[in-house]
Amino acid sequence: MLNFTEEIKNEIISAPPEDECCKLALISAFIRTSGSVISRNGQFGFEMVTENESAAEFISDILESSFRLNLNVTGAKFDVMSGRDKLTFECVGENAVCLLNRAGIISERNGGKFLDFGIAEELIANQCCKTAYLKGAFLGGGSCTLPDEGTYSRTGYHFEIVFSNKITAGDFCDLLCGFEILAKLVARKDSAVVYVKSKEVISDLLHVISADKCLEKLNKIVELKEKVNNTNRVNNCSVSNIDKTVTASVNQVRAIEIISVTTGLQSLDKMLFDVAEARLADKNASMNELALRLGISKSCINHRMRKILELANTLGRD
C-alpha cells in the first residue's frame, strides 16, 4: 500500500510538464534535492539518488526525450530505514554540463566551472515554471505525513522538502512566499529542510502542485479528525461536569452531616431542612435535579445550599 508521499509523487508524475522551460525547472529542482555535481575521469556531470523507481523513470524519460541525455545506473543499495532500494544514477559529459548550466546549477567564469547555489531567476521567470520547480523539488526530496485516521491527535500533519544547502532552501522559501505560502527552514545534519506543519498550508501546497486526489484525501482526513476531536471535547466536558457534580455533592453531604452531629438537622428552618433532606435522600443527584424535585429554581437551591455550607463551616471551626 502506498504511503501519502508516494501518492503525491505518483500524481505529479501522472501529469508531466509540456513546455521545455517547465521541464528544465523541474529537472533543476530534482537535482538540487536528490543529486550532486560530480567529476568522472576529468568530465563533469551530475549524480542522483532516489528510492522511488517511478520518479527515476519519469526523470530519465524527460532527460532523454527533451535534453538528449541518458542516465546510467551506477548502484542500488538497500536502505534499512525505508525498506527499499536506493538507486543511484549519473550522467557525465558535455551535454550534462550544458544541462547543469541551463539549470542554473553551475556557471563558467574565467575559464573555470563554479557551483551556483541560488535558484536562478530566469529559470522560474514564468508562473508555470515556478509550479514545475515545486513539483521537481518534492519528487527529489519531499515527504508528507498525515495523522492516523479516526484517532485523537493535536499534531501529525507534516510536509517537508530536503535540500543539500541552505542557500537553495532559502530561495525556495522565497519561491513559496510568491504563492502566499509561509514555510520554516531548519538545518538538519548536512542538509537544509523546508517544512510546514499546518494542515491548511499543506492543503494550499497540494493545490499549487495540482495533486487534487491527494488534496481530496487530506480534506477527508481533516474532516474525520475534526469529528473525532469534537467528540472527545464533548466527552471531556461531560466528564469534567460529572467530576464537579460529584465533588459538590460530597462537600454538601459532609456539611449536612456536620450540622446533624452538632446542632441537629431539626435546628434548620424548613427551607434549609428540605434541601438537606433531599440531598441525603439522593447523594448523586445534580443541583438541577434536586431543584425540580423540590419545585424551586436552581438559583434558589444554590442559595440555600450555600447557607448550609456556611453554617457547617462555622460549626466545624467551633
C-alpha positions as protocol buffer text, in pm:
chain_id: "A"
residue {
  index: 1
  type: MET
  ca { x: 0 y: 0 z: 0 }
}
residue {
  index: 2
  type: LEU
  ca { x: 135 y: 342 z: -98 }
}
residue {
  index: 3
  type: ASN
  ca { x: 205 y: 600 z: 170 }
}
residue {
  index: 4
  type: PHE
  ca { x: 86 y: 957 z: 128 }
}
residue {
  index: 5
  type: THR
  ca { x: 425 y: 1079 z: 0 }
}
residue {
  index: 6
  type: GLU
  ca { x: 423 y: 819 z: -278 }
}
residue {
  index: 7
  type: GLU
  ca { x: 65 y: 909 z: -367 }
}
residue {
  index: 8
  type: ILE
  ca { x: 164 y: 1275 z: -412 }
}
residue {
  index: 9
  type: LYS
  ca { x: 469 y: 1182 z: -623 }
}
residue {
  index: 10
  type: ASN
  ca { x: 265 y: 949 z: -842 }
}
residue {
  index: 11
  type: GLU
  ca { x: 8 y: 1222 z: -900 }
}
residue {
  index: 12
  type: ILE
  ca { x: 286 y: 1465 z: -1002 }
}
residue {
  index: 13
  type: ILE
  ca { x: 433 y: 1202 z: -1237 }
}
residue {
  index: 14
  type: SER
  ca { x: 92 y: 1137 z: -1395 }
}
residue {
  index: 15
  type: ALA
  ca { x: 87 y: 1492 z: -1538 }
}
residue {
  index: 16
  type: PRO
  ca { x: 432 y: 1566 z: -1685 }
}
residue {
  index: 17
  type: PRO
  ca { x: 509 y: 1926 z: -1792 }
}
residue {
  index: 18
  type: GLU
  ca { x: 465 y: 2004 z: -2161 }
}
residue {
  index: 19
  type: ASP
  ca { x: 690 y: 2306 z: -2213 }
}
residue {
  index: 20
  type: GLU
  ca { x: 1068 y: 2270 z: -2215 }
}
residue {
  index: 21
  type: CYS
  ca { x: 1112 y: 2562 z: -1974 }
}
residue {
  index: 22
  type: CYS
  ca { x: 897 y: 2380 z: -1717 }
}
residue {
  index: 23
  type: LYS
  ca { x: 1084 y: 2055 z: -1773 }
}
residue {
  index: 24
  type: LEU
  ca { x: 1413 y: 2236 z: -1713 }
}
residue {
  index: 25
  type: ALA
  ca { x: 1284 y: 2391 z: -1389 }
}
residue {
  index: 26
  type: LEU
  ca { x: 1158 y: 2052 z: -1269 }
}
residue {
  index: 27
  type: ILE
  ca { x: 1488 y: 1879 z: -1351 }
}
residue {
  index: 28
  type: SER
  ca { x: 1687 y: 2155 z: -1180 }
}
residue {
  index: 29
  type: ALA
  ca { x: 1483 y: 2118 z: -859 }
}
residue {
  index: 30
  type: PHE
  ca { x: 1515 y: 1739 z: -869 }
}
residue {
  index: 31
  type: ILE
  ca { x: 1894 y: 1760 z: -894 }
}
residue {
  index: 32
  type: ARG
  ca { x: 1902 y: 2019 z: -613 }
}
residue {
  index: 33
  type: THR
  ca { x: 1716 y: 1786 z: -379 }
}
residue {
  index: 34
  type: SER
  ca { x: 1839 y: 1439 z: -477 }
}
residue {
  index: 35
  type: GLY
  ca { x: 2158 y: 1497 z: -670 }
}
residue {
  index: 36
  type: SER
  ca { x: 2505 y: 1645 z: -676 }
}
residue {
  index: 37
  type: VAL
  ca { x: 2763 y: 1765 z: -927 }
}
residue {
  index: 38
  type: ILE
  ca { x: 3036 y: 1505 z: -989 }
}
residue {
  index: 39
  type: SER
  ca { x: 3357 y: 1458 z: -1185 }
}
residue {
  index: 40
  type: ARG
  ca { x: 3442 y: 1131 z: -1357 }
}
residue {
  index: 41
  type: ASN
  ca { x: 3777 y: 1090 z: -1539 }
}
residue {
  index: 42
  type: GLY
  ca { x: 3806 y: 1463 z: -1591 }
}
residue {
  index: 43
  type: GLN
  ca { x: 3448 y: 1502 z: -1710 }
}
residue {
  index: 44
  type: PHE
  ca { x: 3181 y: 1686 z: -1515 }
}
residue {
  index: 45
  type: GLY
  ca { x: 2823 y: 1582 z: -1475 }
}
residue {
  index: 46
  type: PHE
  ca { x: 2564 y: 1503 z: -1209 }
}
residue {
  index: 47
  type: GLU
  ca { x: 2454 y: 1213 z: -992 }
}
residue {
  index: 48
  type: MET
  ca { x: 2107 y: 1149 z: -848 }
}
residue {
  index: 49
  type: VAL
  ca { x: 1991 y: 913 z: -575 }
}
residue {
  index: 50
  type: THR
  ca { x: 1628 y: 808 z: -526 }
}
residue {
  index: 51
  type: GLU
  ca { x: 1432 y: 520 z: -379 }
}
residue {
  index: 52
  type: ASN
  ca { x: 1129 y: 593 z: -597 }
}
residue {
  index: 53
  type: GLU
  ca { x: 1158 y: 392 z: -919 }
}
residue {
  index: 54
  type: SER
  ca { x: 866 y: 575 z: -1078 }
}
residue {
  index: 55
  type: ALA
  ca { x: 1035 y: 910 z: -1018 }
}
residue {
  index: 56
  type: ALA
  ca { x: 1361 y: 774 z: -1162 }
}
residue {
  index: 57
  type: GLU
  ca { x: 1185 y: 658 z: -1480 }
}
residue {
  index: 58
  type: PHE
  ca { x: 996 y: 989 z: -1503 }
}
residue {
  index: 59
  type: ILE
  ca { x: 1314 y: 1199 z: -1477 }
}
residue {
  index: 60
  type: SER
  ca { x: 1501 y: 966 z: -1712 }
}
residue {
  index: 61
  type: ASP
  ca { x: 1229 y: 999 z: -1977 }
}
residue {
  index: 62
  type: ILE
  ca { x: 1238 y: 1381 z: -1960 }
}
residue {
  index: 63
  type: LEU
  ca { x: 1617 y: 1392 z: -1983 }
}
residue {
  index: 64
  type: GLU
  ca { x: 1620 y: 1154 z: -2278 }
}
residue {
  index: 65
  type: SER
  ca { x: 1327 y: 1298 z: -2476 }
}
residue {
  index: 66
  type: SER
  ca { x: 1386 y: 1669 z: -2416 }
}
residue {
  index: 67
  type: PHE
  ca { x: 1759 y: 1706 z: -2347 }
}
residue {
  index: 68
  type: ARG
  ca { x: 1909 y: 1403 z: -2526 }
}
residue {
  index: 69
  type: LEU
  ca { x: 2072 y: 1276 z: -2208 }
}
residue {
  index: 70
  type: ASN
  ca { x: 2095 y: 915 z: -2093 }
}
residue {
  index: 71
  type: LEU
  ca { x: 2123 y: 821 z: -1727 }
}
residue {
  index: 72
  type: ASN
  ca { x: 2340 y: 530 z: -1626 }
}
residue {
  index: 73
  type: VAL
  ca { x: 2251 y: 321 z: -1322 }
}
residue {
  index: 74
  type: THR
  ca { x: 2565 y: 305 z: -1110 }
}
residue {
  index: 75
  type: GLY
  ca { x: 2435 y: 149 z: -790 }
}
residue {
  index: 76
  type: ALA
  ca { x: 2147 y: 5 z: -592 }
}
residue {
  index: 77
  type: LYS
  ca { x: 2171 y: -14 z: -214 }
}
residue {
  index: 78
  type: PHE
  ca { x: 1909 y: -140 z: 29 }
}
residue {
  index: 79
  type: ASP
  ca { x: 1801 y: 129 z: 273 }
}
residue {
  index: 80
  type: VAL
  ca { x: 1715 y: -14 z: 617 }
}
residue {
  index: 81
  type: MET
  ca { x: 1510 y: 290 z: 724 }
}
residue {
  index: 82
  type: SER
  ca { x: 1273 y: 285 z: 426 }
}
residue {
  index: 83
  type: GLY
  ca { x: 1296 y: -87 z: 349 }
}
residue {
  index: 84
  type: ARG
  ca { x: 1357 y: -8 z: -17 }
}
residue {
  index: 85
  type: ASP
  ca { x: 1646 y: 5 z: -262 }
}
residue {
  index: 86
  type: LYS
  ca { x: 1814 y: 340 z: -319 }
}
residue {
  index: 87
  type: LEU
  ca { x: 1903 y: 373 z: -685 }
}
residue {
  index: 88
  type: THR
  ca { x: 2198 y: 584 z: -800 }
}
residue {
  index: 89
  type: PHE
  ca { x: 2207 y: 736 z: -1149 }
}
residue {
  index: 90
  type: GLU
  ca { x: 2465 y: 953 z: -1314 }
}
residue {
  index: 91
  type: CYS
  ca { x: 2525 y: 1145 z: -1633 }
}
residue {
  index: 92
  type: VAL
  ca { x: 2859 y: 1300 z: -1734 }
}
residue {
  index: 93
  type: GLY
  ca { x: 2996 y: 1475 z: -2040 }
}
residue {
  index: 94
  type: GLU
  ca { x: 2943 y: 1794 z: -2235 }
}
residue {
  index: 95
  type: ASN
  ca { x: 2566 y: 1754 z: -2265 }
}
residue {
  index: 96
  type: ALA
  ca { x: 2539 y: 1701 z: -1888 }
}
residue {
  index: 97
  type: VAL
  ca { x: 2745 y: 2016 z: -1822 }
}
residue {
  index: 98
  type: CYS
  ca { x: 2526 y: 2207 z: -2066 }
}
residue {
  index: 99
  type: LEU
  ca { x: 2215 y: 2097 z: -1878 }
}
residue {
  index: 100
  type: LEU
  ca { x: 2365 y: 2195 z: -1541 }
}
residue {
  index: 101
  type: ASN
  ca { x: 2449 y: 2535 z: -1687 }
}
residue {
  index: 102
  type: ARG
  ca { x: 2099 y: 2589 z: -1825 }
}
residue {
  index: 103
  type: ALA
  ca { x: 1951 y: 2466 z: -1496 }
}
residue {
  index: 104
  type: GLY
  ca { x: 2143 y: 2734 z: -1303 }
}
residue {
  index: 105
  type: ILE
  ca { x: 2342 y: 2481 z: -1103 }
}
residue {
  index: 106
  type: ILE
  ca { x: 2686 y: 2562 z: -1243 }
}
residue {
  index: 107
  type: SER
  ca { x: 2832 y: 2856 z: -1433 }
}
residue {
  index: 108
  type: GLU
  ca { x: 3151 y: 2907 z: -1626 }
}
residue {
  index: 109
  type: ARG
  ca { x: 3364 y: 3211 z: -1545 }
}
residue {
  index: 110
  type: ASN
  ca { x: 3726 y: 3289 z: -1631 }
}
residue {
  index: 111
  type: GLY
  ca { x: 3769 y: 2950 z: -1790 }
}
residue {
  index: 112
  type: GLY
  ca { x: 3653 y: 2764 z: -1480 }
}
residue {
  index: 113
  type: LYS
  ca { x: 3333 y: 2598 z: -1361 }
}
residue {
  index: 114
  type: PHE
  ca { x: 3164 y: 2718 z: -1042 }
}
residue {
  index: 115
  type: LEU
  ca { x: 2868 y: 2591 z: -839 }
}
residue {
  index: 116
  type: ASP
  ca { x: 2574 y: 2828 z: -806 }
}
residue {
  index: 117
  type: PHE
  ca { x: 2354 y: 2755 z: -505 }
}
residue {
  index: 118
  type: GLY
  ca { x: 2075 y: 3007 z: -553 }
}
residue {
  index: 119
  type: ILE
  ca { x: 1771 y: 2944 z: -773 }
}
residue {
  index: 120
  type: ALA
  ca { x: 1830 y: 3133 z: -1099 }
}
residue {
  index: 121
  type: GLU
  ca { x: 1559 y: 3394 z: -1159 }
}
residue {
  index: 122
  type: GLU
  ca { x: 1539 y: 3319 z: -1533 }
}
residue {
  index: 123
  type: LEU
  ca { x: 1474 y: 2953 z: -1450 }
}
residue {
  index: 124
  type: ILE
  ca { x: 1147 y: 3039 z: -1273 }
}
residue {
  index: 125
  type: ALA
  ca { x: 1052 y: 3352 z: -1465 }
}
residue {
  index: 126
  type: ASN
  ca { x: 711 y: 3211 z: -1560 }
}
residue {
  index: 127
  type: GLN
  ca { x: 439 y: 3103 z: -1317 }
}
residue {
  index: 128
  type: CYS
  ca { x: 421 y: 2760 z: -1481 }
}
residue {
  index: 129
  type: CYS
  ca { x: 795 y: 2716 z: -1423 }
}
residue {
  index: 130
  type: LYS
  ca { x: 760 y: 2811 z: -1056 }
}
residue {
  index: 131
  type: THR
  ca { x: 498 y: 2538 z: -1016 }
}
residue {
  index: 132
  type: ALA
  ca { x: 720 y: 2290 z: -1204 }
}
residue {
  index: 133
  type: TYR
  ca { x: 1009 y: 2372 z: -969 }
}
residue {
  index: 134
  type: LEU
  ca { x: 789 y: 2292 z: -668 }
}
residue {
  index: 135
  type: LYS
  ca { x: 695 y: 1960 z: -823 }
}
residue {
  index: 136
  type: GLY
  ca { x: 1055 y: 1869 z: -903 }
}
residue {
  index: 137
  type: ALA
  ca { x: 1169 y: 1958 z: -551 }
}
residue {
  index: 138
  type: PHE
  ca { x: 903 y: 1735 z: -396 }
}
residue {
  index: 139
  type: LEU
  ca { x: 984 y: 1448 z: -631 }
}
residue {
  index: 140
  type: GLY
  ca { x: 1350 y: 1467 z: -534 }
}
residue {
  index: 141
  type: GLY
  ca { x: 1342 y: 1543 z: -163 }
}
residue {
  index: 142
  type: GLY
  ca { x: 984 y: 1576 z: -45 }
}
residue {
  index: 143
  type: SER
  ca { x: 774 y: 1387 z: 206 }
}
residue {
  index: 144
  type: CYS
  ca { x: 435 y: 1437 z: 363 }
}
residue {
  index: 145
  type: THR
  ca { x: 277 y: 1257 z: 659 }
}
residue {
  index: 146
  type: LEU
  ca { x: -74 y: 1274 z: 797 }
}
residue {
  index: 147
  type: PRO
  ca { x: -212 y: 1168 z: 1137 }
}
residue {
  index: 148
  type: ASP
  ca { x: -378 y: 828 z: 1165 }
}
residue {
  index: 149
  type: GLU
  ca { x: -740 y: 832 z: 1067 }
}
residue {
  index: 150
  type: GLY
  ca { x: -1001 y: 807 z: 1341 }
}
residue {
  index: 151
  type: THR
  ca { x: -767 y: 885 z: 1631 }
}
residue {
  index: 152
  type: TYR
  ca { x: -748 y: 1190 z: 1854 }
}
residue {
  index: 153
  type: SER
  ca { x: -438 y: 1398 z: 1791 }
}
residue {
  index: 154
  type: ARG
  ca { x: -339 y: 1764 z: 1806 }
}
residue {
  index: 155
  type: THR
  ca { x: -46 y: 1714 z: 1570 }
}
residue {
  index: 156
  type: GLY
  ca { x: 59 y: 1484 z: 1293 }
}
residue {
  index: 157
  type: TYR
  ca { x: 48 y: 1695 z: 976 }
}
residue {
  index: 158
  type: HIS
  ca { x: 397 y: 1742 z: 830 }
}
residue {
  index: 159
  type: PHE
  ca { x: 522 y: 1845 z: 485 }
}
residue {
  index: 160
  type: GLU
  ca { x: 891 y: 1889 z: 410 }
}
residue {
  index: 161
  type: ILE
  ca { x: 1147 y: 1913 z: 131 }
}
residue {
  index: 162
  type: VAL
  ca { x: 1516 y: 1849 z: 196 }
}
residue {
  index: 163
  type: PHE
  ca { x: 1783 y: 2048 z: 13 }
}
residue {
  index: 164
  type: SER
  ca { x: 2158 y: 1995 z: 6 }
}
residue {
  index: 165
  type: ASN
  ca { x: 2234 y: 2354 z: 111 }
}
residue {
  index: 166
  type: LYS
  ca { x: 2076 y: 2644 z: 296 }
}
residue {
  index: 167
  type: ILE
  ca { x: 2105 y: 2896 z: 10 }
}
residue {
  index: 168
  type: THR
  ca { x: 1885 y: 2693 z: -224 }
}
residue {
  index: 169
  type: ALA
  ca { x: 1645 y: 2620 z: 61 }
}
residue {
  index: 170
  type: GLY
  ca { x: 1621 y: 2991 z: 143 }
}
residue {
  index: 171
  type: ASP
  ca { x: 1544 y: 3079 z: -219 }
}
residue {
  index: 172
  type: PHE
  ca { x: 1283 y: 2801 z: -220 }
}
residue {
  index: 173
  type: CYS
  ca { x: 1113 y: 2961 z: 82 }
}
residue {
  index: 174
  type: ASP
  ca { x: 1103 y: 3289 z: -113 }
}
residue {
  index: 175
  type: LEU
  ca { x: 951 y: 3100 z: -405 }
}
residue {
  index: 176
  type: LEU
  ca { x: 678 y: 2965 z: -176 }
}
residue {
  index: 177
  type: CYS
  ca { x: 610 y: 3318 z: -49 }
}
residue {
  index: 178
  type: GLY
  ca { x: 512 y: 3406 z: -404 }
}
residue {
  index: 179
  type: PHE
  ca { x: 228 y: 3155 z: -364 }
}
residue {
  index: 180
  type: GLU
  ca { x: 141 y: 3310 z: -22 }
}
residue {
  index: 181
  type: ILE
  ca { x: 279 y: 3000 z: 150 }
}
residue {
  index: 182
  type: LEU
  ca { x: 496 y: 3060 z: 455 }
}
residue {
  index: 183
  type: ALA
  ca { x: 736 y: 2777 z: 537 }
}
residue {
  index: 184
  type: LYS
  ca { x: 1004 y: 2729 z: 801 }
}
residue {
  index: 185
  type: LEU
  ca { x: 1369 y: 2647 z: 736 }
}
residue {
  index: 186
  type: VAL
  ca { x: 1587 y: 2439 z: 966 }
}
residue {
  index: 187
  type: ALA
  ca { x: 1933 y: 2279 z: 938 }
}
residue {
  index: 188
  type: ARG
  ca { x: 1942 y: 1901 z: 975 }
}
residue {
  index: 189
  type: LYS
  ca { x: 2290 y: 1746 z: 974 }
}
residue {
  index: 190
  type: ASP
  ca { x: 2437 y: 1840 z: 635 }
}
residue {
  index: 191
  type: SER
  ca { x: 2103 y: 1936 z: 484 }
}
residue {
  index: 192
  type: ALA
  ca { x: 1855 y: 2223 z: 493 }
}
residue {
  index: 193
  type: VAL
  ca { x: 1488 y: 2136 z: 544 }
}
residue {
  index: 194
  type: VAL
  ca { x: 1193 y: 2349 z: 435 }
}
residue {
  index: 195
  type: TYR
  ca { x: 879 y: 2238 z: 619 }
}
residue {
  index: 196
  type: VAL
  ca { x: 523 y: 2324 z: 722 }
}
residue {
  index: 197
  type: LYS
  ca { x: 302 y: 2160 z: 985 }
}
residue {
  index: 198
  type: SER
  ca { x: -29 y: 2334 z: 923 }
}
residue {
  index: 199
  type: LYS
  ca { x: -298 y: 2130 z: 750 }
}
residue {
  index: 200
  type: GLU
  ca { x: -424 y: 2450 z: 586 }
}
residue {
  index: 201
  type: VAL
  ca { x: -81 y: 2528 z: 437 }
}
residue {
  index: 202
  type: ILE
  ca { x: -31 y: 2167 z: 325 }
}
residue {
  index: 203
  type: SER
  ca { x: -369 y: 2193 z: 155 }
}
residue {
  index: 204
  type: ASP
  ca { x: -251 y: 2507 z: -27 }
}
residue {
  index: 205
  type: LEU
  ca { x: 68 y: 2331 z: -137 }
}
residue {
  index: 206
  type: LEU
  ca { x: -119 y: 2031 z: -275 }
}
residue {
  index: 207
  type: HIS
  ca { x: -346 y: 2270 z: -465 }
}
residue {
  index: 208
  type: VAL
  ca { x: -49 y: 2457 z: -616 }
}
residue {
  index: 209
  type: ILE
  ca { x: 117 y: 2137 z: -744 }
}
residue {
  index: 210
  type: SER
  ca { x: -221 y: 2009 z: -873 }
}
residue {
  index: 211
  type: ALA
  ca { x: -223 y: 1698 z: -651 }
}
residue {
  index: 212
  type: ASP
  ca { x: -604 y: 1708 z: -649 }
}
residue {
  index: 213
  type: LYS
  ca { x: -667 y: 1348 z: -546 }
}
residue {
  index: 214
  type: CYS
  ca { x: -427 y: 1382 z: -253 }
}
residue {
  index: 215
  type: LEU
  ca { x: -589 y: 1713 z: -160 }
}
residue {
  index: 216
  type: GLU
  ca { x: -927 y: 1539 z: -151 }
}
residue {
  index: 217
  type: LYS
  ca { x: -783 y: 1267 z: 72 }
}
residue {
  index: 218
  type: LEU
  ca { x: -632 y: 1528 z: 304 }
}
residue {
  index: 219
  type: ASN
  ca { x: -965 y: 1712 z: 333 }
}
residue {
  index: 220
  type: LYS
  ca { x: -1145 y: 1388 z: 422 }
}
residue {
  index: 221
  type: ILE
  ca { x: -890 y: 1308 z: 693 }
}
residue {
  index: 222
  type: VAL
  ca { x: -912 y: 1663 z: 830 }
}
residue {
  index: 223
  type: GLU
  ca { x: -1292 y: 1637 z: 841 }
}
residue {
  index: 224
  type: LEU
  ca { x: -1278 y: 1300 z: 1015 }
}
residue {
  index: 225
  type: LYS
  ca { x: -1019 y: 1426 z: 1263 }
}
residue {
  index: 226
  type: GLU
  ca { x: -1236 y: 1727 z: 1346 }
}
residue {
  index: 227
  type: LYS
  ca { x: -1530 y: 1499 z: 1419 }
}
residue {
  index: 228
  type: VAL
  ca { x: -1316 y: 1277 z: 1645 }
}
residue {
  index: 229
  type: ASN
  ca { x: -1166 y: 1579 z: 1821 }
}
residue {
  index: 230
  type: ASN
  ca { x: -1508 y: 1739 z: 1874 }
}
residue {
  index: 231
  type: THR
  ca { x: -1645 y: 1413 z: 2013 }
}
residue {
  index: 232
  type: ASN
  ca { x: -1353 y: 1393 z: 2255 }
}
residue {
  index: 233
  type: ARG
  ca { x: -1402 y: 1755 z: 2361 }
}
residue {
  index: 234
  type: VAL
  ca { x: -1769 y: 1687 z: 2436 }
}
residue {
  index: 235
  type: ASN
  ca { x: -1682 y: 1371 z: 2630 }
}
residue {
  index: 236
  type: ASN
  ca { x: -1410 y: 1551 z: 2824 }
}
residue {
  index: 237
  type: CYS
  ca { x: -1650 y: 1831 z: 2906 }
}
residue {
  index: 238
  type: SER
  ca { x: -1912 y: 1580 z: 3024 }
}
residue {
  index: 239
  type: VAL
  ca { x: -1657 y: 1401 z: 3243 }
}
residue {
  index: 240
  type: SER
  ca { x: -1545 y: 1734 z: 3385 }
}
residue {
  index: 241
  type: ASN
  ca { x: -1904 y: 1829 z: 3469 }
}
residue {
  index: 242
  type: ILE
  ca { x: -1961 y: 1490 z: 3633 }
}
residue {
  index: 243
  type: ASP
  ca { x: -1647 y: 1535 z: 3841 }
}
residue {
  index: 244
  type: LYS
  ca { x: -1764 y: 1879 z: 3954 }
}
residue {
  index: 245
  type: THR
  ca { x: -2110 y: 1742 z: 4041 }
}
residue {
  index: 246
  type: VAL
  ca { x: -1963 y: 1455 z: 4244 }
}
residue {
  index: 247
  type: THR
  ca { x: -1723 y: 1687 z: 4429 }
}
residue {
  index: 248
  type: ALA
  ca { x: -2002 y: 1933 z: 4508 }
}
residue {
  index: 249
  type: SER
  ca { x: -2229 y: 1654 z: 4630 }
}
residue {
  index: 250
  type: VAL
  ca { x: -1958 y: 1511 z: 4861 }
}
residue {
  index: 251
  type: ASN
  ca { x: -1896 y: 1855 z: 5014 }
}
residue {
  index: 252
  type: GLN
  ca { x: -2268 y: 1914 z: 5062 }
}
residue {
  index: 253
  type: VAL
  ca { x: -2327 y: 1576 z: 5230 }
}
residue {
  index: 254
  type: ARG
  ca { x: -2027 y: 1636 z: 5458 }
}
residue {
  index: 255
  type: ALA
  ca { x: -2166 y: 1976 z: 5557 }
}
residue {
  index: 256
  type: ILE
  ca { x: -2508 y: 1831 z: 5632 }
}
residue {
  index: 257
  type: GLU
  ca { x: -2352 y: 1557 z: 5846 }
}
residue {
  index: 258
  type: ILE
  ca { x: -2157 y: 1819 z: 6047 }
}
residue {
  index: 259
  type: ILE
  ca { x: -2483 y: 2002 z: 6122 }
}
residue {
  index: 260
  type: SER
  ca { x: -2654 y: 1671 z: 6205 }
}
residue {
  index: 261
  type: VAL
  ca { x: -2397 y: 1569 z: 6469 }
}
residue {
  index: 262
  type: THR
  ca { x: -2366 y: 1915 z: 6624 }
}
residue {
  index: 263
  type: THR
  ca { x: -2693 y: 2109 z: 6640 }
}
residue {
  index: 264
  type: GLY
  ca { x: -2908 y: 1855 z: 6459 }
}
residue {
  index: 265
  type: LEU
  ca { x: -3093 y: 1897 z: 6130 }
}
residue {
  index: 266
  type: GLN
  ca { x: -3406 y: 1997 z: 6321 }
}
residue {
  index: 267
  type: SER
  ca { x: -3228 y: 2322 z: 6409 }
}
residue {
  index: 268
  type: LEU
  ca { x: -3254 y: 2427 z: 6045 }
}
residue {
  index: 269
  type: ASP
  ca { x: -3553 y: 2624 z: 5921 }
}
residue {
  index: 270
  type: LYS
  ca { x: -3792 y: 2435 z: 5693 }
}
residue {
  index: 271
  type: MET
  ca { x: -3643 y: 2563 z: 5365 }
}
residue {
  index: 272
  type: LEU
  ca { x: -3289 y: 2455 z: 5455 }
}
residue {
  index: 273
  type: PHE
  ca { x: -3416 y: 2132 z: 5616 }
}
residue {
  index: 274
  type: ASP
  ca { x: -3597 y: 2031 z: 5294 }
}
residue {
  index: 275
  type: VAL
  ca { x: -3281 y: 2090 z: 5090 }
}
residue {
  index: 276
  type: ALA
  ca { x: -3066 y: 1892 z: 5336 }
}
residue {
  index: 277
  type: GLU
  ca { x: -3314 y: 1607 z: 5346 }
}
residue {
  index: 278
  type: ALA
  ca { x: -3337 y: 1596 z: 4963 }
}
residue {
  index: 279
  type: ARG
  ca { x: -2958 y: 1584 z: 4932 }
}
residue {
  index: 280
  type: LEU
  ca { x: -2926 y: 1298 z: 5183 }
}
residue {
  index: 281
  type: ALA
  ca { x: -3203 y: 1110 z: 5003 }
}
residue {
  index: 282
  type: ASP
  ca { x: -3013 y: 1124 z: 4671 }
}
residue {
  index: 283
  type: LYS
  ca { x: -2640 y: 1193 z: 4705 }
}
residue {
  index: 284
  type: ASN
  ca { x: -2578 y: 1156 z: 4330 }
}
residue {
  index: 285
  type: ALA
  ca { x: -2842 y: 1396 z: 4204 }
}
residue {
  index: 286
  type: SER
  ca { x: -2739 y: 1720 z: 4037 }
}
residue {
  index: 287
  type: MET
  ca { x: -2849 y: 2054 z: 4177 }
}
residue {
  index: 288
  type: ASN
  ca { x: -3084 y: 2089 z: 3883 }
}
residue {
  index: 289
  type: GLU
  ca { x: -3249 y: 1756 z: 3963 }
}
residue {
  index: 290
  type: LEU
  ca { x: -3288 y: 1849 z: 4331 }
}
residue {
  index: 291
  type: ALA
  ca { x: -3444 y: 2183 z: 4234 }
}
residue {
  index: 292
  type: LEU
  ca { x: -3701 y: 2007 z: 4015 }
}
residue {
  index: 293
  type: ARG
  ca { x: -3793 y: 1766 z: 4295 }
}
residue {
  index: 294
  type: LEU
  ca { x: -3840 y: 2045 z: 4544 }
}
residue {
  index: 295
  type: GLY
  ca { x: -4028 y: 2262 z: 4295 }
}
residue {
  index: 296
  type: ILE
  ca { x: -3789 y: 2556 z: 4327 }
}
residue {
  index: 297
  type: SER
  ca { x: -3545 y: 2730 z: 4093 }
}
residue {
  index: 298
  type: LYS
  ca { x: -3181 y: 2626 z: 4054 }
}
residue {
  index: 299
  type: SER
  ca { x: -3061 y: 2964 z: 4181 }
}
residue {
  index: 300
  type: CYS
  ca { x: -3284 y: 2921 z: 4486 }
}
residue {
  index: 301
  type: ILE
  ca { x: -3146 y: 2579 z: 4578 }
}
residue {
  index: 302
  type: ASN
  ca { x: -2791 y: 2706 z: 4519 }
}
residue {
  index: 303
  type: HIS
  ca { x: -2857 y: 2993 z: 4759 }
}
residue {
  index: 304
  type: ARG
  ca { x: -2996 y: 2761 z: 5028 }
}
residue {
  index: 305
  type: MET
  ca { x: -2712 y: 2511 z: 4986 }
}
residue {
  index: 306
  type: ARG
  ca { x: -2458 y: 2792 z: 5028 }
}
residue {
  index: 307
  type: LYS
  ca { x: -2622 y: 2880 z: 5360 }
}
residue {
  index: 308
  type: ILE
  ca { x: -2593 y: 2515 z: 5472 }
}
residue {
  index: 309
  type: LEU
  ca { x: -2223 y: 2508 z: 5373 }
}
residue {
  index: 310
  type: GLU
  ca { x: -2156 y: 2836 z: 5555 }
}
residue {
  index: 311
  type: LEU
  ca { x: -2331 y: 2710 z: 5869 }
}
residue {
  index: 312
  type: ALA
  ca { x: -2138 y: 2382 z: 5863 }
}
residue {
  index: 313
  type: ASN
  ca { x: -1815 y: 2573 z: 5815 }
}
residue {
  index: 314
  type: THR
  ca { x: -1891 y: 2784 z: 6121 }
}
residue {
  index: 315
  type: LEU
  ca { x: -1984 y: 2479 z: 6330 }
}
residue {
  index: 316
  type: GLY
  ca { x: -1673 y: 2295 z: 6212 }
}
residue {
  index: 317
  type: ARG
  ca { x: -1447 y: 2578 z: 6330 }
}
residue {
  index: 318
  type: ASP
  ca { x: -1623 y: 2586 z: 6666 }
}
